[in-house]
Coordinates of C-alpha atoms and ligand atoms in Angstrom, one line a residue:
X1271 CA 202.4 230.2 -54.1
X1272 CA 201.3 233.4 -52.4
X1273 CA 199.2 232.9 -49.3
X1274 CA 196.4 235.5 -49.2
X1275 CA 193.8 236.5 -46.6
X1276 CA 190.4 237.6 -47.6
X1277 CA 189.3 241.1 -46.6
X1278 CA 185.7 242.1 -45.7
X1279 CA 185.6 244.1 -49.0
X1280 CA 186.3 241.0 -51.0
X1281 CA 190.0 241.7 -51.9
X1282 CA 192.7 239.0 -51.3
X1283 CA 195.7 240.5 -49.5
X1284 CA 199.1 238.8 -49.5
X1285 CA 199.6 237.4 -46.1
X1286 CA 203.4 238.1 -46.1
X1287 CA 204.6 241.6 -46.6
X1288 CA 207.9 243.5 -46.7
X1289 CA 207.9 247.0 -45.1
X1290 CA 210.2 250.0 -45.7
X1291 CA 209.4 251.8 -42.4
X1292 CA 212.2 250.1 -40.3
X1293 CA 215.5 248.3 -40.7
X1294 CA 217.2 251.6 -41.4
X1295 CA 215.0 252.4 -44.4
X1296 CA 212.6 254.9 -42.7
X1297 CA 213.1 258.3 -44.3
X1298 CA 215.8 257.1 -46.7
X1299 CA 214.8 257.2 -50.3
X1300 CA 217.9 255.6 -51.9
X1301 CA 218.2 252.6 -49.5
X1302 CA 214.4 252.1 -49.7
X1303 CA 214.6 252.0 -53.5
X1304 CA 217.7 249.7 -53.5
X1305 CA 216.3 247.2 -51.0
X1306 CA 212.8 247.5 -52.5
X1307 CA 214.3 246.3 -55.8
X1308 CA 216.2 243.5 -54.1
X1309 CA 213.0 242.4 -52.2
X1310 CA 210.9 242.4 -55.4
X1311 CA 213.5 240.6 -57.4
X1312 CA 213.7 238.0 -54.7
X1313 CA 210.0 237.4 -54.9
X1314 CA 208.3 239.8 -52.4
X1315 CA 204.7 240.4 -53.5
X1316 CA 203.6 243.2 -51.1
X1317 CA 205.2 246.4 -49.8
X1318 CA 204.2 248.3 -46.7
X1319 CA 205.0 252.0 -46.9
X1320 CA 203.7 255.3 -45.4
X1321 CA 203.7 259.0 -45.7
X1322 CA 205.6 259.1 -42.4
X1323 CA 208.4 256.9 -43.7
X1324 CA 208.9 259.1 -46.8
X1325 CA 209.4 255.9 -48.8
X1326 CA 206.3 256.1 -51.1
X1327 CA 208.2 257.4 -54.1
X1328 CA 210.9 254.7 -53.6
X1329 CA 208.1 252.1 -53.5
X1330 CA 206.6 253.2 -56.8
X1331 CA 210.0 253.5 -58.4
X1332 CA 211.1 250.0 -57.2
X1333 CA 208.1 248.4 -58.8
X1334 CA 208.7 250.3 -62.0
X1335 CA 212.4 249.5 -62.1
X1336 CA 211.9 245.8 -61.7
X1337 CA 209.3 245.9 -64.4
X1338 CA 206.6 244.3 -62.3
X1339 CA 203.0 244.8 -63.2
X1340 CA 201.4 246.9 -60.5
X1341 CA 198.5 244.4 -60.2
X1342 CA 201.0 241.7 -59.2
X1343 CA 202.3 243.7 -56.2
X1344 CA 200.2 244.7 -53.3
X1345 CA 201.0 248.2 -51.9
X1346 CA 199.8 249.5 -48.6
X1347 CA 200.4 253.1 -47.6
X1348 CA 199.4 255.1 -44.5
X1349 CA 198.6 258.7 -44.0
X1350 CA 199.1 260.9 -41.0
X1351 CA 195.7 262.2 -39.9
X1352 CA 195.3 265.8 -41.0
X1353 CA 192.6 268.5 -41.0
X1354 CA 189.4 268.3 -43.0
X1355 CA 190.7 271.0 -45.4
X1356 CA 193.9 269.2 -46.1
X1357 CA 192.7 265.6 -46.3
X1358 CA 191.8 265.4 -50.0
X1359 CA 195.2 266.9 -51.0
X1360 CA 196.9 264.5 -48.6
X1361 CA 195.4 261.4 -50.2
X1362 CA 196.1 262.8 -53.7
X1363 CA 199.7 263.2 -52.6
X1364 CA 199.9 259.5 -51.5
X1365 CA 198.7 258.5 -55.0
X1366 CA 201.0 260.9 -56.8
X1367 CA 204.0 259.8 -54.8
X1368 CA 203.3 256.1 -55.6
X1369 CA 202.2 257.0 -59.1
X1370 CA 199.2 254.6 -58.6
X1371 CA 196.4 254.2 -56.2
X1372 CA 197.4 252.0 -53.2
X1373 CA 195.6 248.8 -52.7
X1374 CA 195.1 249.7 -49.0
X1375 CA 195.2 253.0 -47.2
X1376 CA 195.6 253.0 -43.5
X1377 CA 195.1 255.9 -41.0
X1378 CA 198.6 255.6 -39.4
X1379 CA 197.4 256.3 -35.9
X1380 CA 194.5 257.7 -34.0
X1381 CA 196.1 261.1 -33.4
X1382 CA 193.6 263.2 -35.3
X1383 CA 194.2 267.0 -35.3
X1384 CA 191.2 267.6 -33.1
X1385 CA 191.4 265.4 -30.1
X1386 CA 188.5 263.0 -29.8
X1387 CA 187.3 263.5 -33.4
X1388 CA 188.4 260.1 -34.6
X1389 CA 184.9 259.3 -35.9
X1390 CA 184.7 262.6 -37.8
X1391 CA 188.0 261.9 -39.5
X1392 CA 186.9 258.5 -40.6
X1393 CA 183.7 260.0 -42.1
X1394 CA 185.8 262.4 -44.1
X1395 CA 188.0 259.6 -45.4
X1396 CA 184.9 257.6 -46.4
X1397 CA 183.6 260.6 -48.3
X1398 CA 186.8 260.4 -50.5
X1399 CA 186.0 256.8 -51.4
X1400 CA 182.4 257.8 -52.2
X1401 CA 183.4 260.8 -54.3
X1402 CA 185.8 258.6 -56.4
X1403 CA 189.1 260.0 -55.1
X1404 CA 189.8 256.7 -53.3
X1405 CA 187.6 254.5 -55.4
X1406 CA 188.9 250.9 -55.4
X1407 CA 191.2 251.6 -52.4
X1408 CA 190.6 249.5 -49.3
X1409 CA 190.5 251.5 -46.1
X1410 CA 191.9 250.5 -42.7
X1411 CA 193.5 251.8 -39.6
X1412 CA 196.7 251.3 -37.6
X1413 CA 197.5 251.4 -33.9
X1414 CA 193.9 251.6 -33.0
X1415 CA 193.0 250.6 -29.4
X1416 CA 189.5 249.3 -28.5
X1417 CA 188.2 252.9 -27.8
X1418 CA 189.5 254.1 -31.1
X1419 CA 187.9 251.2 -33.0
X1420 CA 184.6 251.7 -31.2
X1421 CA 184.5 255.4 -32.2
X1422 CA 185.0 254.6 -35.8
X1423 CA 182.6 251.6 -35.9
X1424 CA 179.8 253.6 -34.3
X1425 CA 179.7 255.8 -37.4
X1426 CA 181.2 253.7 -40.2
X1427 CA 179.5 253.4 -43.5
X1428 CA 182.6 251.6 -44.7
X1429 CA 184.1 249.5 -41.9
X1430 CA 188.0 249.4 -41.7
X1431 CA 189.1 246.2 -43.3
X1432 CA 192.4 246.0 -41.3
X1433 CA 193.9 247.3 -38.1
X1434 CA 197.7 247.1 -38.3
X1435 CA 199.5 246.9 -34.9
X1436 CA 202.3 245.3 -33.1
X1437 CA 201.3 241.6 -33.0
X1438 CA 203.2 238.5 -31.8
X1439 CA 202.7 235.9 -29.0
X1440 CA 203.8 238.3 -26.2
X1441 CA 201.1 240.9 -26.9
X1442 CA 198.2 238.5 -27.2
X1443 CA 196.9 239.0 -23.7
X1444 CA 197.0 242.7 -24.0
X1445 CA 195.5 242.8 -27.4
X1446 CA 192.6 240.4 -26.6
X1447 CA 189.9 243.3 -26.4
X1448 CA 191.1 244.6 -29.8
X1449 CA 191.1 241.1 -31.3
X1450 CA 187.5 240.6 -30.0
X1451 CA 186.4 243.7 -31.8
X1452 CA 188.2 242.6 -35.0
X1453 CA 186.4 239.2 -34.8
X1454 CA 183.0 240.8 -34.3
X1455 CA 183.4 243.2 -37.2
X1456 CA 185.3 241.2 -39.7
X1457 CA 188.5 243.3 -39.3
X1458 CA 191.7 241.5 -40.3
X1459 CA 194.6 241.9 -38.0
X1460 CA 197.9 243.0 -39.6
X1461 CA 201.1 242.5 -37.6
X1462 CA 204.1 244.7 -37.5
X1463 CA 207.1 243.9 -35.3
X1464 CA 206.2 240.2 -35.6
X1465 CA 209.8 239.2 -34.8
X1466 CA 209.9 241.1 -31.5
X1467 CA 210.1 238.0 -29.3
X1468 CA 213.2 236.8 -31.0
X1469 CA 214.9 240.2 -31.8
X1470 CA 213.9 242.5 -29.0
X1471 CA 212.9 240.5 -25.9
X1472 CA 215.9 240.3 -23.7
X1473 CA 216.1 236.5 -23.7
X1474 CA 213.6 235.4 -26.4
X1475 CA 211.4 234.1 -23.5
X1476 CA 209.7 230.8 -23.4
X1477 CA 208.6 230.6 -27.0
X1478 CA 212.2 230.7 -28.3
X1479 CA 213.0 227.0 -27.6
X1480 CA 209.6 226.0 -29.1
X1481 CA 210.4 227.9 -32.3
X1482 CA 213.8 226.4 -32.4
X1483 CA 212.4 222.9 -31.9
X1484 CA 210.0 223.4 -34.8
X1485 CA 212.7 224.9 -36.9
X1486 CA 214.8 221.8 -36.4
X1487 CA 211.9 219.6 -37.3
X1488 CA 211.3 221.5 -40.6
X1489 CA 215.0 221.6 -41.4
X1490 CA 215.2 217.8 -41.0
X1491 CA 212.0 217.0 -42.9
X1492 CA 212.6 219.5 -45.8
X1493 CA 216.4 219.0 -46.0
X1494 CA 217.0 222.7 -46.0
X1495 CA 217.7 225.3 -43.3
X1496 CA 214.7 226.8 -41.6
X1497 CA 215.3 229.2 -38.7
X1498 CA 213.3 230.2 -35.7
X1499 CA 212.4 233.6 -37.2
X1500 CA 210.8 231.9 -40.3
X1501 CA 208.8 229.7 -37.9
X1502 CA 207.5 232.7 -36.0
X1503 CA 206.5 234.5 -39.2
X1504 CA 204.8 231.2 -40.4
X1505 CA 203.0 231.0 -37.1
X1506 CA 201.7 234.6 -37.5
X1507 CA 200.4 233.8 -41.0
X1508 CA 198.9 230.5 -39.8
X1509 CA 196.9 232.6 -37.3
X1510 CA 195.3 234.4 -40.2
X1511 CA 197.2 237.6 -39.6
X1512 CA 198.7 239.7 -42.4
X1513 CA 202.3 239.8 -41.5
X1514 CA 204.6 242.7 -42.2
X1515 CA 208.3 242.1 -41.6
X1516 CA 211.4 243.5 -43.3
X1517 CA 215.0 242.9 -44.0
X1518 CA 217.9 244.6 -45.8
X1519 CA 220.0 241.4 -45.6
X1520 CA 219.6 239.5 -48.9
X1521 CA 219.9 236.1 -47.1
X1522 CA 217.1 237.1 -44.7
X1523 CA 215.0 238.5 -47.6
X1524 CA 215.4 235.1 -49.3
X1525 CA 214.3 233.4 -46.1
X1526 CA 211.2 235.7 -45.9
X1527 CA 210.2 234.8 -49.4
X1528 CA 210.9 231.1 -48.9
X1529 CA 208.3 231.0 -46.1
X1530 CA 205.7 230.7 -48.9
X1531 CA 207.1 227.3 -49.7
X1532 CA 207.0 226.0 -46.1
X1533 CA 204.2 223.7 -45.1
X1534 CA 201.8 225.1 -42.5
X1535 CA 202.6 224.4 -38.8
X1536 CA 200.4 221.7 -37.2
X1537 CA 197.4 223.0 -35.2
X1538 CA 199.2 221.7 -32.0
X1539 CA 202.3 223.7 -32.8
X1540 CA 200.2 226.9 -33.5
X1541 CA 198.4 226.4 -30.2
X1542 CA 201.6 225.7 -28.2
X1543 CA 203.2 228.9 -29.4
X1544 CA 200.1 230.8 -28.7
X1545 CA 199.4 229.4 -25.2
X1546 CA 203.0 229.8 -24.1
X1547 CA 203.2 233.4 -25.5
X1548 CA 200.1 234.5 -23.8
X1549 CA 201.7 234.0 -20.4
X1550 CA 204.2 236.8 -21.2
X1551 CA 203.7 240.5 -21.8
X1552 CA 206.4 242.3 -23.8
X1553 CA 205.9 245.0 -26.3
X1554 CA 208.5 247.0 -28.3
X1555 CA 206.3 249.8 -29.7
X1556 CA 204.5 251.4 -26.7
X1557 CA 203.5 254.9 -27.6
X1558 CA 199.7 255.4 -27.0
X1559 CA 199.0 251.6 -27.0
X1560 CA 199.4 251.5 -23.3
X1561 CA 197.5 254.7 -22.6
X1562 CA 193.9 254.2 -21.3
X1563 CA 194.3 250.6 -22.4
X1564 CA 195.3 248.5 -19.4
X1565 CA 198.3 246.3 -19.7
X1566 CA 198.1 242.7 -18.4
X1567 CA 199.7 241.9 -15.1
X1568 CA 202.1 239.3 -16.5
X1569 CA 205.8 238.8 -16.3
X1570 CA 207.8 240.4 -19.1
X1571 CA 210.8 238.1 -18.8
X1572 CA 210.8 234.4 -17.9
Ligands
NAP216 N1 201.9 250.9 -38.5 C1 203.0 251.2 -37.7 O1 202.9 252.1 -36.8 C2 204.3 250.4 -37.9 C3 205.2 250.4 -36.9 C4 206.4 249.7 -37.1 C5 206.6 249.0 -38.2 N2 205.6 249.0 -39.2 C6 205.8 248.3 -40.5 O2 206.2 247.0 -40.3 C7 207.5 246.7 -40.9 C8 208.2 245.7 -40.1 O3 208.4 246.1 -38.8 P1 209.6 245.6 -37.9 O4 210.9 246.0 -38.4 O5 209.2 245.9 -36.5 O6 209.4 244.0 -38.1 P2 210.1 242.7 -37.5 O7 209.7 241.6 -38.4 O8 209.8 242.5 -36.1 O9 211.7 243.0 -37.6 C9 212.3 243.2 -38.8 C10 213.8 242.9 -38.5 O10 214.0 241.5 -38.5 C11 215.2 241.1 -39.0 N3 215.0 239.8 -39.7 C12 214.3 239.5 -40.7 N4 214.3 238.2 -41.0 C13 215.2 237.7 -40.1 C14 215.7 236.4 -39.9 N5 215.4 235.3 -40.6 N6 216.6 236.2 -38.8 C15 217.0 237.3 -38.1 N7 216.5 238.5 -38.2 C16 215.6 238.7 -39.3 C17 215.6 242.2 -40.0 O11 216.9 242.6 -39.9 P3 218.0 242.4 -41.1 O12 217.8 243.5 -42.0 O13 219.3 242.4 -40.5 O14 217.6 241.1 -41.8 C18 214.7 243.4 -39.7 O15 215.4 244.5 -39.3 C19 208.1 248.1 -41.0 O16 209.1 248.2 -42.0 C20 206.9 249.0 -41.4 O17 206.6 248.9 -42.7 C21 204.5 249.7 -39.0

């Protein structure tokens, strides 16, 4: 079974995705190809790549080498905002690197060449859908704050279907204004860094024992090992969030794929993780996300 989430443009996107922009793969063709092949052979159904990662060619090659049909594998790529003159060539390069049109193209960040011209950049991108260059490709954004989303939504003929950003229980309080805009405009949230509470928070914080308790329950009930990381990824999917994780460890890749076979968490468990996580603020990927977008006054470690 592949859990999917419906986008506003009607497409069904796989909820669980494997990315090649971290885990030592960023900028490295051969490892991205090798582990892309491992991921696909293990059962991964969606790959998240980007111009910035220089892994688009490896993504296309991995799909070809395992003999998968393109229509069975979802591919998201992202472009770096560029000038009006270069944009068409830029998106054509994404397509030629992959050797097919991506299912979803995201603007990687709001750093458009001319500061403040986020809306104008979106209009240029929409023109490429309307002139056929990006026909059939869903359009979205990444790392957009409330002010960035508002600028786009004010002019959008095609609303972004997704905003991909760092998402996990410890950024929920900070992200609330972004999530409110998503809800209002039918924009699906896509998570990267979803394992941050377990991997990057100094202690794991207060959700760690909850995740471990649920992992123990599932392990007992299912008669097979389920770890806290799998529970956190399952929580993210159960929240209706498209979830991009990664691994180059075959055992962890198997665990990621086997999340599809796990039963959903109970509504009480989903709520407990959310309510506990909300009391903490901890983010790994800061960049502009904390600029002109106030951080909550919450402890970062409990
Ligand atoms: N749009 C953006 O600006 C942006 C920014 C960052 C990331 N991304 C995308 O999101 C993807 C994932 O980002 P992320 O690396 O931050 O995600 P993450 O899910 O928070 O962390 C991935 C790490 O988790 C480890 N892992 C996986 N399963 C595990 C398990 N069961 N137990 C313990 N560790 C486990 C992996 O290490 P092992 O290899 O050791 O298993 C991997 O390095 C990237 O590859 C990229 O495609 C996008």
